[in-house]
Short mmCIF file of C-alpha atoms in Angstrom, two decimals:
data_model
loop_
_atom_site.label_atom_id
_atom_site.label_comp_id
_atom_site.label_asym_id
_atom_site.label_seq_id
_atom_site.Cartn_x
_atom_site.Cartn_y
_atom_site.Cartn_z
CA UNK A 100 -20.05 -19.02 5.81
CA UNK A 101 -16.26 -19.23 5.53
CA UNK A 102 -14.07 -16.26 4.60
CA UNK A 103 -10.34 -16.35 3.85
CA UNK A 104 -8.20 -13.19 3.93
CA UNK A 105 -4.80 -13.21 2.24
CA UNK A 106 -2.44 -10.78 3.89
CA UNK A 107 1.06 -11.69 2.73
CA UNK A 108 2.69 -8.31 3.31
CA UNK A 109 4.56 -7.30 6.45
CA UNK A 110 3.72 -6.32 10.04
CA UNK A 111 2.34 -2.86 9.24
CA UNK A 112 -0.05 -4.16 6.58
CA UNK A 113 -1.27 -6.97 8.83
CA UNK A 114 -2.00 -4.43 11.58
CA UNK A 115 -3.79 -2.20 9.09
CA UNK A 116 -5.98 -5.19 8.20
CA UNK A 117 -7.37 -5.40 11.76
CA UNK A 118 -10.25 -2.89 11.26
CA UNK A 119 -11.37 -4.77 8.12
CA UNK A 120 -11.38 -8.04 10.05
CA UNK A 121 -13.51 -6.46 12.73
CA UNK A 122 -15.82 -4.97 10.09
CA UNK A 123 -16.22 -8.38 8.43
CA UNK A 124 -17.03 -9.90 11.83
CA UNK A 125 -19.68 -7.16 12.31
CA UNK A 126 -21.24 -7.86 8.90
CA UNK A 127 -20.98 -11.66 9.14
CA UNK A 128 -21.25 -12.38 12.90
CA UNK A 129 -21.50 -16.13 12.41
CA UNK A 130 -18.79 -16.41 9.75
CA UNK A 131 -15.64 -18.45 10.20
CA UNK A 132 -12.88 -15.99 9.34
CA UNK A 133 -9.47 -17.37 8.32
CA UNK A 134 -6.30 -15.48 7.44
CA UNK A 135 -3.23 -16.51 5.48
CA UNK A 136 -0.03 -14.67 6.43
CA UNK A 137 3.67 -15.25 6.03
CA UNK A 138 5.13 -17.28 8.91
CA UNK A 139 7.69 -14.58 9.77
CA UNK A 140 4.98 -11.98 10.37
CA UNK A 141 2.32 -14.01 12.15
CA UNK A 142 2.99 -12.33 15.52
CA UNK A 143 1.01 -9.31 14.26
CA UNK A 144 -2.18 -11.37 14.22
CA UNK A 145 -1.85 -14.36 16.55
CA UNK A 146 -2.97 -14.13 20.18
CA UNK A 147 -5.55 -11.40 19.55
CA UNK A 148 -8.62 -13.51 18.81
CA UNK A 149 -9.43 -11.56 15.64
CA UNK A 150 -9.80 -14.61 13.40
CA UNK A 151 -10.92 -18.22 13.79
CA UNK A 152 -7.94 -19.74 12.04
CA UNK A 153 -4.48 -18.67 10.88
CA UNK A 154 -2.80 -20.29 7.87
CA UNK A 155 0.93 -19.85 7.37
CA UNK A 156 2.90 -19.39 4.18
CA UNK A 157 6.31 -20.75 5.06
CA UNK A 158 8.75 -18.80 2.86
CA UNK A 159 11.75 -20.80 4.10
CA UNK A 160 10.12 -24.11 3.17
CA UNK A 161 9.44 -22.79 -0.34
CA UNK A 162 12.95 -21.44 -0.80
CA UNK A 163 14.92 -24.36 0.64
CA UNK A 164 14.66 -26.65 -2.44
CA UNK A 165 15.70 -23.73 -4.65
CA UNK A 166 18.65 -22.77 -2.49
CA UNK A 167 19.96 -26.29 -2.05
CA UNK A 168 19.62 -27.93 -5.44
CA UNK A 169 17.62 -25.49 -7.58
CA UNK A 170 14.72 -27.91 -7.48
CA UNK A 171 11.96 -25.58 -8.56
CA UNK A 172 9.39 -28.35 -8.84
CA UNK A 173 9.84 -29.14 -5.16
CA UNK A 174 9.28 -25.44 -4.31
CA UNK A 175 6.10 -25.35 -6.38
CA UNK A 176 4.96 -28.51 -4.63
CA UNK A 177 5.25 -26.78 -1.22
CA UNK A 178 2.97 -23.97 -2.44
CA UNK A 179 0.53 -26.34 -4.12
CA UNK A 180 0.25 -28.46 -0.97
CA UNK A 181 -0.83 -25.38 0.95
CA UNK A 182 -3.37 -24.56 -1.79
CA UNK A 183 -4.69 -28.12 -1.62
CA UNK A 184 -5.26 -27.82 2.14
CA UNK A 185 -6.94 -24.44 1.69
CA UNK A 186 -9.21 -25.90 -0.97
CA UNK A 187 -10.48 -28.51 1.47
CA UNK A 188 -12.00 -25.66 3.50
CA UNK A 189 -14.41 -24.69 0.72
CA UNK A 190 -14.32 -20.93 1.38
CA UNK A 191 -17.33 -18.83 0.34
CA UNK A 192 -15.33 -15.61 -0.07
CA UNK A 193 -11.58 -15.17 -0.56
CA UNK A 194 -10.23 -11.65 -0.12
CA UNK A 195 -6.73 -10.75 -1.23
CA UNK A 196 -5.36 -7.74 0.66
CA UNK A 197 -1.76 -8.37 -0.38
CA UNK A 198 -1.72 -6.43 -3.68
CA UNK A 199 1.22 -8.44 -4.97
CA UNK A 200 1.74 -10.39 -8.15
CA UNK A 201 2.53 -13.62 -6.28
CA UNK A 202 -0.65 -13.37 -4.19
CA UNK A 203 -2.70 -12.93 -7.37
CA UNK A 204 -1.36 -16.26 -8.68
CA UNK A 205 -1.95 -17.96 -5.34
CA UNK A 206 -5.53 -16.75 -4.97
CA UNK A 207 -6.45 -17.79 -8.51
CA UNK A 208 -5.78 -21.40 -7.49
CA UNK A 209 -8.07 -21.31 -4.48
CA UNK A 210 -11.55 -22.64 -5.21
CA UNK A 211 -14.23 -20.24 -4.03
CA UNK A 212 -17.53 -18.66 -5.01
CA UNK A 213 -16.36 -15.07 -4.71
CA UNK A 214 -12.94 -13.41 -5.06
CA UNK A 215 -12.03 -9.86 -4.04
CA UNK A 216 -8.65 -8.25 -4.69
CA UNK A 217 -5.91 -9.14 -7.17
CA UNK A 218 -6.36 -12.48 -8.93
CA UNK A 219 -5.58 -14.11 -12.28
CA UNK A 220 -7.67 -15.23 -15.22
CA UNK A 221 -7.34 -18.83 -16.42
CA UNK A 222 -4.72 -17.76 -18.98
CA UNK A 223 -2.57 -16.20 -16.26
CA UNK A 224 -3.29 -12.53 -17.04
CA UNK A 225 -4.00 -10.29 -14.06
CA UNK A 226 -7.60 -9.88 -12.91
CA UNK A 227 -8.63 -7.07 -10.59
CA UNK A 228 -11.83 -8.57 -9.28
CA UNK A 229 -13.16 -5.20 -8.00
CA UNK A 230 -12.82 -1.51 -8.87
CA UNK A 231 -10.91 -0.68 -5.65
CA UNK A 232 -8.19 -3.15 -6.61
CA UNK A 233 -7.88 -1.57 -10.06
CA UNK A 234 -7.68 1.83 -8.33
CA UNK A 235 -5.01 0.51 -5.97
CA UNK A 236 -2.94 -0.88 -8.87
CA UNK A 237 -3.11 2.36 -10.84
CA UNK A 238 -2.96 5.07 -8.21
CA UNK A 239 -1.55 3.99 -4.81
CA UNK A 240 2.04 4.41 -3.62
CA UNK A 241 4.83 6.96 -3.36
CA UNK A 242 4.82 9.35 -6.34
CA UNK A 243 1.14 8.66 -7.04
CA UNK A 244 -1.82 10.91 -6.28
CA UNK A 245 -4.01 8.70 -4.06
CA UNK A 246 -5.14 10.33 -0.82
CA UNK A 247 -7.18 7.45 0.64
CA UNK A 248 -5.69 5.67 3.65
CA UNK A 249 -4.61 2.04 3.24
CA UNK A 250 -6.92 0.92 6.08
CA UNK A 251 -9.89 2.34 4.17
CA UNK A 252 -8.74 0.79 0.88
CA UNK A 253 -8.32 -2.62 2.54
CA UNK A 254 -11.84 -2.28 3.94
CA UNK A 255 -13.30 -1.32 0.54
CA UNK A 256 -11.71 -4.38 -1.10
CA UNK A 257 -13.11 -6.51 1.73
CA UNK A 258 -16.54 -4.98 1.09
CA UNK A 259 -16.64 -3.18 4.44
CA UNK A 260 -17.53 0.45 5.17
CA UNK A 261 -15.54 1.09 8.35
CA UNK A 262 -17.32 2.57 11.36
CA UNK A 263 -15.94 3.72 14.72
CA UNK A 264 -16.71 0.38 16.32
CA UNK A 265 -14.37 -1.40 13.86
CA UNK A 266 -11.50 0.62 15.30
CA UNK A 267 -12.19 -0.28 18.92
CA UNK A 268 -9.61 -2.73 20.23
CA UNK A 269 -9.75 -1.51 23.81
CA UNK A 270 -10.65 -5.03 24.95
CA UNK A 271 -7.05 -6.03 24.18
CA UNK A 272 -5.56 -3.66 26.79
CA UNK A 273 -4.18 -5.36 29.87
CA UNK A 274 -3.11 -4.29 33.36
CA UNK A 275 -0.96 -1.26 34.04
CA UNK A 276 2.72 -2.02 34.36
CA UNK A 277 4.32 1.37 34.79
CA UNK A 278 3.72 3.86 37.54
CA UNK A 279 5.45 6.76 35.80
CA UNK A 280 4.06 8.99 33.06
CA UNK A 281 5.75 8.04 29.83
CA UNK A 282 5.80 8.57 26.11
CA UNK A 283 6.70 5.71 23.75
CA UNK A 284 9.33 6.36 21.08
CA UNK A 285 10.25 4.10 18.16
CA UNK A 286 13.56 5.21 16.64
CA UNK A 287 13.48 2.86 13.65
CA UNK A 288 11.24 2.61 10.60
CA UNK A 289 10.12 -0.05 8.15
CA UNK A 290 13.10 0.92 6.00
CA UNK A 291 16.09 3.21 6.42
CA UNK A 292 14.82 5.80 3.90
CA UNK A 293 11.88 6.54 6.19
CA UNK A 294 14.02 6.87 9.33
CA UNK A 295 15.03 9.93 11.37
CA UNK A 296 18.85 9.97 11.93
CA UNK A 297 20.03 8.79 15.35
CA UNK A 298 22.04 11.97 16.09
CA UNK A 299 18.96 14.10 15.49
CA UNK A 300 16.84 11.76 17.63
CA UNK A 301 19.37 12.15 20.47
CA UNK A 302 19.16 15.94 20.37
CA UNK A 303 15.37 15.86 20.21
CA UNK A 304 15.00 13.44 23.13
CA UNK A 305 17.52 15.35 25.29
CA UNK A 306 15.61 18.55 24.68
CA UNK A 307 12.27 16.89 25.46
CA UNK A 308 13.55 15.42 28.73
CA UNK A 309 14.83 18.89 29.76
CA UNK A 310 11.38 20.42 29.37
CA UNK A 311 8.93 17.65 30.22
CA UNK A 312 8.38 15.35 33.18
CA UNK A 313 7.38 12.42 31.02
CA UNK A 314 9.81 9.53 30.83
CA UNK A 315 10.69 7.96 27.49
CA UNK A 316 10.15 4.28 26.71
CA UNK A 317 12.14 3.12 23.70
CA UNK A 318 10.74 0.23 21.68
CA UNK A 319 11.81 -1.58 18.54
CA UNK A 320 12.86 -4.88 17.08
CA UNK A 321 15.83 -7.06 17.97
CA UNK A 322 17.66 -5.53 14.96
CA UNK A 323 17.15 -2.02 16.36
CA UNK A 324 18.78 -2.75 19.75
CA UNK A 325 22.03 -1.05 18.72
CA UNK A 326 20.18 2.05 17.66
CA UNK A 327 18.45 2.38 21.03
CA UNK A 328 21.65 1.63 22.95
CA UNK A 329 23.37 4.52 21.14
CA UNK A 330 20.66 6.84 22.45
CA UNK A 331 20.69 5.47 26.00
CA UNK A 332 24.51 5.62 26.24
CA UNK A 333 24.73 9.19 24.97
CA UNK A 334 21.63 10.65 26.59
CA UNK A 335 22.10 13.43 29.19
CA UNK A 336 19.62 11.87 31.59
CA UNK A 337 19.79 8.09 31.29
CA UNK A 338 17.44 7.31 34.18
CA UNK A 339 14.60 9.00 32.29
CA UNK A 340 14.86 6.48 29.45
CA UNK A 341 13.48 2.96 29.74
CA UNK A 342 14.85 0.80 26.96
CA UNK A 343 12.53 -2.03 25.95
CA UNK A 344 13.89 -2.44 22.43
CA UNK A 345 13.89 -6.08 21.32
CA UNK A 346 12.02 -7.09 24.47
CA UNK A 347 8.40 -6.62 23.45
CA UNK A 348 5.88 -8.66 21.49
CA UNK A 349 2.88 -6.97 19.88
CA UNK A 350 0.75 -7.95 22.87
CA UNK A 351 3.29 -6.23 25.19
CA UNK A 352 3.16 -3.11 23.03
CA UNK A 353 -0.63 -2.96 23.32
CA UNK A 354 -0.27 -3.04 27.09
CA UNK A 355 2.46 -0.38 26.97
CA UNK A 356 0.45 1.82 24.60
CA UNK A 357 -2.72 1.55 26.62
CA UNK A 358 -1.36 3.79 29.37
CA UNK A 359 1.15 5.93 27.47
CA UNK A 360 0.85 9.70 27.05
CA UNK A 361 1.61 9.39 23.37
CA UNK A 362 3.67 7.70 20.67
CA UNK A 363 6.42 9.25 18.54
CA UNK A 364 7.92 7.64 15.48
CA UNK A 365 8.32 7.40 11.72
CA UNK A 366 6.39 5.12 9.38
CA UNK A 367 6.45 1.72 11.08
CA UNK A 368 4.31 -1.08 12.50
CA UNK A 369 4.26 0.42 16.05
CA UNK A 370 2.78 3.64 14.61
CA UNK A 371 0.03 1.58 13.02
CA UNK A 372 -0.50 -0.34 16.26
CA UNK A 373 -0.86 2.98 18.12
CA UNK A 374 -3.74 3.82 15.75
CA UNK A 375 -5.49 0.59 16.69
CA UNK A 376 -5.44 1.37 20.43
CA UNK A 377 -6.25 5.04 19.74
CA UNK A 378 -2.98 6.32 21.25
CA UNK A 379 -2.31 9.86 20.01
CA UNK A 380 0.84 9.90 17.93
CA UNK A 381 3.40 12.28 16.50
CA UNK A 382 4.46 10.92 13.12
CA UNK A 383 7.75 12.19 11.67
CA UNK A 384 7.24 11.82 7.95
CA UNK A 385 9.30 12.52 4.84
CA UNK A 386 8.84 12.45 1.07
CA UNK A 387 9.88 8.78 1.00
CA UNK A 388 6.46 7.81 2.33
CA UNK A 389 2.86 8.95 1.80
CA UNK A 390 1.73 9.50 5.37
CA UNK A 391 -1.83 9.98 4.12
CA UNK A 392 -1.73 6.31 3.09
CA UNK A 393 -0.10 4.71 6.12
CA UNK A 394 0.04 7.44 8.78
CA UNK A 395 -1.65 7.69 12.19
CA UNK A 396 -5.41 7.36 12.50
CA UNK A 397 -5.85 7.86 16.25
CA UNK A 398 -7.61 10.99 17.47
CA UNK A 399 -5.44 14.04 18.23
CA UNK A 400 -2.49 12.60 16.32
CA UNK A 401 -0.36 14.87 14.20
CA UNK A 402 2.07 14.52 11.31
CA UNK A 403 5.21 16.60 11.09
CA UNK A 404 6.12 16.46 7.40
CA UNK A 405 9.38 17.57 5.80
CA UNK A 406 10.99 16.75 2.50
CA UNK A 407 14.03 15.05 4.05
CA UNK A 408 14.90 13.97 7.62
CA UNK A 409 17.65 16.63 7.67
CA UNK A 410 15.00 19.33 7.14
CA UNK A 411 13.38 18.41 10.43
CA UNK A 412 15.31 20.09 13.20
CA UNK A 413 15.45 18.22 16.56
CA UNK A 414 14.27 21.26 18.54
CA UNK A 415 11.03 21.22 16.53
CA UNK A 416 10.56 17.51 17.27
CA UNK A 417 11.05 18.15 21.01
CA UNK A 418 8.57 21.05 21.01
CA UNK A 419 5.99 18.97 19.13
CA UNK A 420 6.48 16.05 21.53
CA UNK A 421 5.62 18.49 24.32
CA UNK A 422 2.53 19.66 22.43
CA UNK A 423 1.46 16.05 21.90
CA UNK A 424 1.74 15.17 25.59
CA UNK A 425 0.04 18.39 26.71
CA UNK A 426 -2.57 18.23 23.91
CA UNK A 427 -1.71 21.75 22.81
CA UNK A 428 -1.17 23.13 19.32
CA UNK A 429 1.79 24.80 17.67
CA UNK A 430 2.33 27.21 14.80
CA UNK A 431 4.36 24.59 12.95
CA UNK A 432 2.65 23.49 9.70
CA UNK A 433 1.14 20.20 10.74
CA UNK A 434 -1.54 17.74 9.73
CA UNK A 435 -3.92 16.92 12.58
CA UNK A 436 -5.99 13.76 12.79
CA UNK A 437 -9.59 14.14 13.96
CA UNK A 438 -10.44 10.52 14.56
CA UNK A 439 -9.93 7.06 13.09
CA UNK A 440 -12.74 7.23 10.55
CA UNK A 441 -12.18 10.79 9.26
CA UNK A 442 -9.90 11.38 6.27
CA UNK A 443 -6.85 13.65 6.54
CA UNK A 444 -7.27 17.31 5.70
CA UNK A 445 -4.18 18.07 3.67
CA UNK A 446 -2.90 21.42 2.54
CA UNK A 447 -0.19 20.61 0.03
CA UNK A 448 -1.06 22.76 -2.97
CA UNK A 449 1.36 21.02 -5.32
CA UNK A 450 -0.36 17.65 -4.79
CA UNK A 451 -3.88 18.98 -5.11
CA UNK A 452 -4.28 18.73 -8.90
CA UNK A 453 -3.42 15.03 -9.03
CA UNK A 454 -5.93 14.19 -6.31
CA UNK A 455 -8.63 16.29 -7.98
CA UNK A 456 -7.92 14.46 -11.22
CA UNK A 457 -8.35 11.14 -9.41
CA UNK A 458 -11.64 12.29 -7.93
CA UNK A 459 -12.86 13.23 -11.42
CA UNK A 460 -11.86 9.86 -12.91
CA UNK A 461 -13.07 7.56 -10.13
CA UNK A 462 -15.60 9.43 -8.00
CA UNK A 463 -17.28 11.90 -10.42
CA UNK A 464 -15.59 14.87 -8.76
CA UNK A 465 -15.17 18.32 -10.31
CA UNK A 466 -12.44 18.75 -12.91
CA UNK A 467 -9.24 20.47 -11.75
CA UNK A 468 -8.14 23.61 -13.57
CA UNK A 469 -5.04 22.85 -15.61
CA UNK A 470 -2.30 24.99 -17.06
CA UNK A 471 -1.86 25.71 -20.76
CA UNK A 472 0.87 23.06 -21.39
CA UNK A 473 -1.38 20.42 -19.81
CA UNK A 474 -4.36 21.48 -21.91
CA UNK A 475 -2.27 21.27 -25.08
CA UNK A 476 -1.17 17.74 -24.20
CA UNK A 477 -4.74 16.75 -23.34
CA UNK A 478 -5.89 18.00 -26.74
CA UNK A 479 -3.32 15.70 -28.36
CA UNK A 480 -4.42 12.74 -26.20
CA UNK A 481 -8.04 13.46 -27.07
CA UNK A 482 -7.23 13.40 -30.79
CA UNK A 483 -5.42 10.07 -30.36
CA UNK A 484 -8.40 8.67 -28.40
CA UNK A 485 -10.71 9.62 -31.28
CA UNK A 486 -8.33 8.07 -33.82
CA UNK A 487 -8.11 4.89 -31.71
CA UNK A 488 -11.87 4.68 -31.56
CA UNK A 489 -12.13 4.96 -35.36
CA UNK A 490 -9.29 2.47 -35.93
CA UNK A 491 -11.00 -0.04 -33.65
CA UNK A 492 -14.10 0.11 -35.85
CA UNK A 493 -11.89 -0.68 -38.86
CA UNK A 494 -10.36 -3.61 -36.94
CA UNK A 495 -13.82 -4.91 -36.10
CA UNK A 496 -14.58 -5.44 -39.77
CA UNK A 497 -11.22 -7.13 -40.39
CA UNK A 498 -9.87 -8.62 -37.11
CA UNK A 499 -6.76 -10.16 -38.67
CA UNK A 500 -5.49 -6.96 -40.27
CA UNK A 501 -1.94 -6.67 -38.91
CA UNK A 502 -1.49 -3.07 -40.06
CA UNK A 503 -4.50 -1.93 -38.02
CA UNK A 504 -3.25 -3.82 -34.97
CA UNK A 505 0.18 -2.19 -35.27
CA UNK A 506 -1.44 1.24 -35.63
CA UNK A 507 -3.49 0.68 -32.44
CA UNK A 508 -0.33 -0.33 -30.57
CA UNK A 509 1.52 2.78 -31.77
CA UNK A 510 -1.34 5.11 -30.84
CA UNK A 511 -1.75 3.56 -27.39
CA UNK A 512 2.00 3.81 -26.86
CA UNK A 513 1.79 7.53 -27.70
CA UNK A 514 -0.76 7.97 -24.92
CA UNK A 515 1.33 6.02 -22.40
CA UNK A 516 4.52 8.00 -23.05
CA UNK A 517 2.70 11.32 -22.68
CA UNK A 518 2.95 10.73 -18.90
CA UNK A 519 6.64 11.49 -19.24
CA UNK A 520 5.88 14.80 -20.92
CA UNK A 521 3.68 16.06 -18.09
CA UNK A 522 3.53 14.34 -14.71
CA UNK A 523 0.33 16.15 -13.73
CA UNK A 524 -1.55 13.88 -16.13
CA UNK A 525 -0.10 10.67 -14.60
CA UNK A 526 -3.35 9.66 -12.83
CA UNK A 527 -5.20 9.79 -16.17
CA UNK A 528 -2.58 7.79 -18.07
CA UNK A 529 -2.23 5.26 -15.21
CA UNK A 530 -6.01 4.85 -15.20
CA UNK A 531 -5.99 4.24 -18.99
CA UNK A 532 -3.15 1.72 -18.77
CA UNK A 533 -4.84 -0.20 -15.94
CA UNK A 534 -8.26 -0.25 -17.59
CA UNK A 535 -6.68 -1.71 -20.73
CA UNK A 536 -4.85 -4.29 -18.66
CA UNK A 537 -7.90 -5.59 -16.85
CA UNK A 538 -9.96 -6.42 -19.92
CA UNK A 539 -10.61 -10.14 -19.42
CA UNK A 540 -9.64 -12.64 -22.10
CA UNK A 541 -12.58 -13.81 -24.17
CA UNK A 542 -14.06 -13.50 -27.59
CA UNK A 543 -12.90 -10.75 -29.91
CA UNK A 544 -16.27 -8.95 -29.94
CA UNK A 545 -16.33 -8.50 -26.15
CA UNK A 546 -12.74 -7.29 -26.05
CA UNK A 547 -13.53 -4.71 -28.76
CA UNK A 548 -16.63 -3.46 -26.90
CA UNK A 549 -14.70 -3.05 -23.63
CA UNK A 550 -11.74 -1.40 -25.37
CA UNK A 551 -14.05 0.99 -27.21
CA UNK A 552 -15.62 2.03 -23.89
CA UNK A 553 -12.17 2.88 -22.48
CA UNK A 554 -11.26 5.00 -25.53
CA UNK A 555 -14.61 6.78 -25.27
CA UNK A 556 -14.19 7.46 -21.55
CA UNK A 557 -10.66 8.76 -22.16
CA UNK A 558 -12.03 11.07 -24.84
CA UNK A 559 -14.80 12.28 -22.51
CA UNK A 560 -12.39 12.85 -19.59
CA UNK A 561 -10.07 14.89 -21.85
CA UNK A 562 -13.05 16.87 -23.05
CA UNK A 563 -14.22 17.62 -19.52
CA UNK A 564 -10.73 18.69 -18.39
CA UNK A 565 -10.06 20.87 -21.45
CA UNK A 566 -13.47 22.56 -21.33
CA UNK A 567 -13.31 23.28 -17.58
CA UNK A 568 -9.82 24.75 -17.81
CA UNK A 569 -10.57 26.87 -20.89
CA UNK A 570 -13.85 28.11 -19.38
CA UNK A 571 -11.98 29.17 -16.25
CA UNK A 572 -9.31 30.86 -18.35
CA UNK A 573 -12.01 32.72 -20.30
CA UNK A 574 -13.74 33.75 -17.06
CA UNK A 575 -10.46 35.06 -15.61
CA UNK A 576 -9.75 36.93 -18.85
CA UNK A 577 -13.17 38.61 -18.71
CA UNK A 578 -12.63 39.57 -15.08
CA UNK A 579 -9.31 41.18 -15.98
CA UNK A 580 -10.98 43.17 -18.79
CA UNK A 581 -13.76 44.25 -16.38
CA UNK A 582 -11.22 45.32 -13.76
CA UNK A 583 -9.23 47.39 -16.28
CA UNK B 107 23.29 -19.43 4.79
CA UNK B 108 23.83 -15.71 5.41
CA UNK B 109 21.18 -13.29 4.18
CA UNK B 110 23.42 -11.66 1.55
CA UNK B 111 24.61 -15.02 0.25
CA UNK B 112 21.02 -16.28 0.18
CA UNK B 113 19.85 -13.26 -1.83
CA UNK B 114 22.69 -13.69 -4.35
CA UNK B 115 21.86 -17.35 -4.77
CA UNK B 116 18.17 -16.51 -5.20
CA UNK B 117 18.96 -13.83 -7.79
CA UNK B 118 20.94 -16.41 -9.82
CA UNK B 119 18.14 -18.95 -9.46
CA UNK B 120 15.62 -16.31 -10.55
CA UNK B 121 17.55 -15.77 -13.80
CA UNK B 122 17.48 -19.49 -14.50
CA UNK B 123 13.76 -19.70 -13.72
CA UNK B 124 13.08 -16.83 -16.11
CA UNK B 125 15.04 -18.60 -18.85
CA UNK B 126 13.16 -21.82 -18.18
CA UNK B 127 9.84 -20.00 -18.35
CA UNK B 128 10.79 -18.40 -21.69
CA UNK B 129 11.80 -21.80 -23.07
CA UNK B 130 8.53 -23.39 -21.93
CA UNK B 131 6.48 -20.58 -23.43
CA UNK B 132 8.25 -21.05 -26.77
CA UNK B 133 7.67 -24.77 -26.83
CA UNK B 134 4.01 -24.99 -25.87
CA UNK B 135 0.86 -23.08 -25.02
CA UNK B 136 -0.02 -21.78 -21.59
CA UNK B 137 -0.10 -24.80 -19.32
CA UNK B 138 -0.42 -25.39 -15.60
CA UNK B 139 3.34 -25.91 -15.53
CA UNK B 140 4.00 -22.42 -16.89
CA UNK B 141 1.47 -20.84 -14.54
CA UNK B 142 3.04 -22.63 -11.56
CA UNK B 143 6.46 -21.46 -12.65
CA UNK B 144 5.23 -17.87 -13.05
CA UNK B 145 3.84 -18.03 -9.51
CA UNK B 146 7.17 -19.22 -8.15
CA UNK B 147 9.06 -16.56 -10.11
CA UNK B 148 6.85 -13.85 -8.60
CA UNK B 149 7.46 -15.28 -5.14
CA UNK B 150 11.25 -15.29 -5.63
CA UNK B 151 11.10 -11.75 -7.04
CA UNK B 152 9.46 -10.61 -3.80
CA UNK B 153 12.18 -12.31 -1.79
CA UNK B 154 14.99 -10.59 -3.68
CA UNK B 155 13.19 -7.25 -3.52
CA UNK B 156 12.22 -6.94 -7.18
CA UNK B 157 8.51 -6.95 -6.47
CA UNK B 158 7.58 -4.79 -3.54
CA UNK B 159 4.39 -3.60 -2.02
CA UNK B 160 3.57 -0.07 -3.26
CA UNK B 161 3.18 1.35 0.22
CA UNK B 162 5.65 -0.57 2.31
CA UNK B 163 8.46 -0.47 -0.23
#
């Protein structure tokens, strides 16, 4: 058995693939597991013995012909040569955990018996080979309502139900290097919008040092050296800060994390690495990132969430760092992590409806109670769904009727633009759009049957949502009458 | 080549690739050549930041 994983995203995503790799190893103990990553990010997987073979996508080699003489055929040749070598391996299963358009093209060219994740049909249209991938496409990311962690979604695409054992990487820990008690801090983030400002970090770290005996070890990439130097140079107590920024590989970080009292940082690869070695973390998170998708998973971790970095005052960060080290709890609104396999327990009321709507659509959950404006819009969508269903029957009897085709396009467009009228219904509209998109090419009859099923499910979902909300409204009305 | 210069050059190349793809699509049916070109276009889009991962930005 040979399995190939495509993970062409960056460090954080590669690290978040680790539990799935371990799960696959558990399910297929004798399998040969290969991974394809981008050359620039291979350090997040090499040297850890998690896979049997690593394949590299060399972005520079692909881009060079384009940059030098715009020779696109030469660039395509570089990619096709890699595909040719992969095809010689004769993989039984190929799993795409990259969720990108490019990766879907790449995977569709790899010969295999089974594909999971984004792929392409023979005509080039996108193919979500499994329901989790369709869910990912429609519902995951900032501004969307998904509440499932990326690690769990990766595992589902890979066909793995993660267990505690899949999160155990304690065998990678090495010998102790530091005698002092220390907490690891990463000042940077995967992009500047997710970062806590350096001046606020300085105040927070000064305050922490004043009140705690723990030293601070700064980590980060070569590009973040300046950031750390600013802190070291302006800190009130320089000897309490050990600056290792730009001087650590992932294997060094594992060693450093293994004996640390905790980790503090924003959304970044080191935060995700801390989850893998079960180091309790304090995650500073803002509205630019969904921490419930990429946040800490290690036991006793906590997430301090504010709308913007400026809303998070440094004194609060220092106090929470203290609580993290001492394993105590504060009155600050905070999300606590139980363990690596338990989902987050969130308490953001404003987000709740979207998530409930997702649970209804994908997991047969109970319908959320919606407000009047939402119900009115749903009634319109339901009418359009019924009209679409009827129009499709007309089309079936005369497939070449252009007028009917135009009418279907107009009606579907009306549904899609209703998302702009009420954002609460976005998960429903995104589901509809994705389901339509993933109908495979084929004969007209099959396409009609699949399309009809989508219209009917949309109608039924609208019905369920409208009925539940109106019933609740009626119940509340009766209660008010009783009370008066 | 500096990163900024490289990105500018790639953005220009991407425009040309898109034009080429449109021309190919007009002249013939879906072929391996068009699919290969689409794959490369998606790759270049990722490099210039047009296509990004939904969670990592």
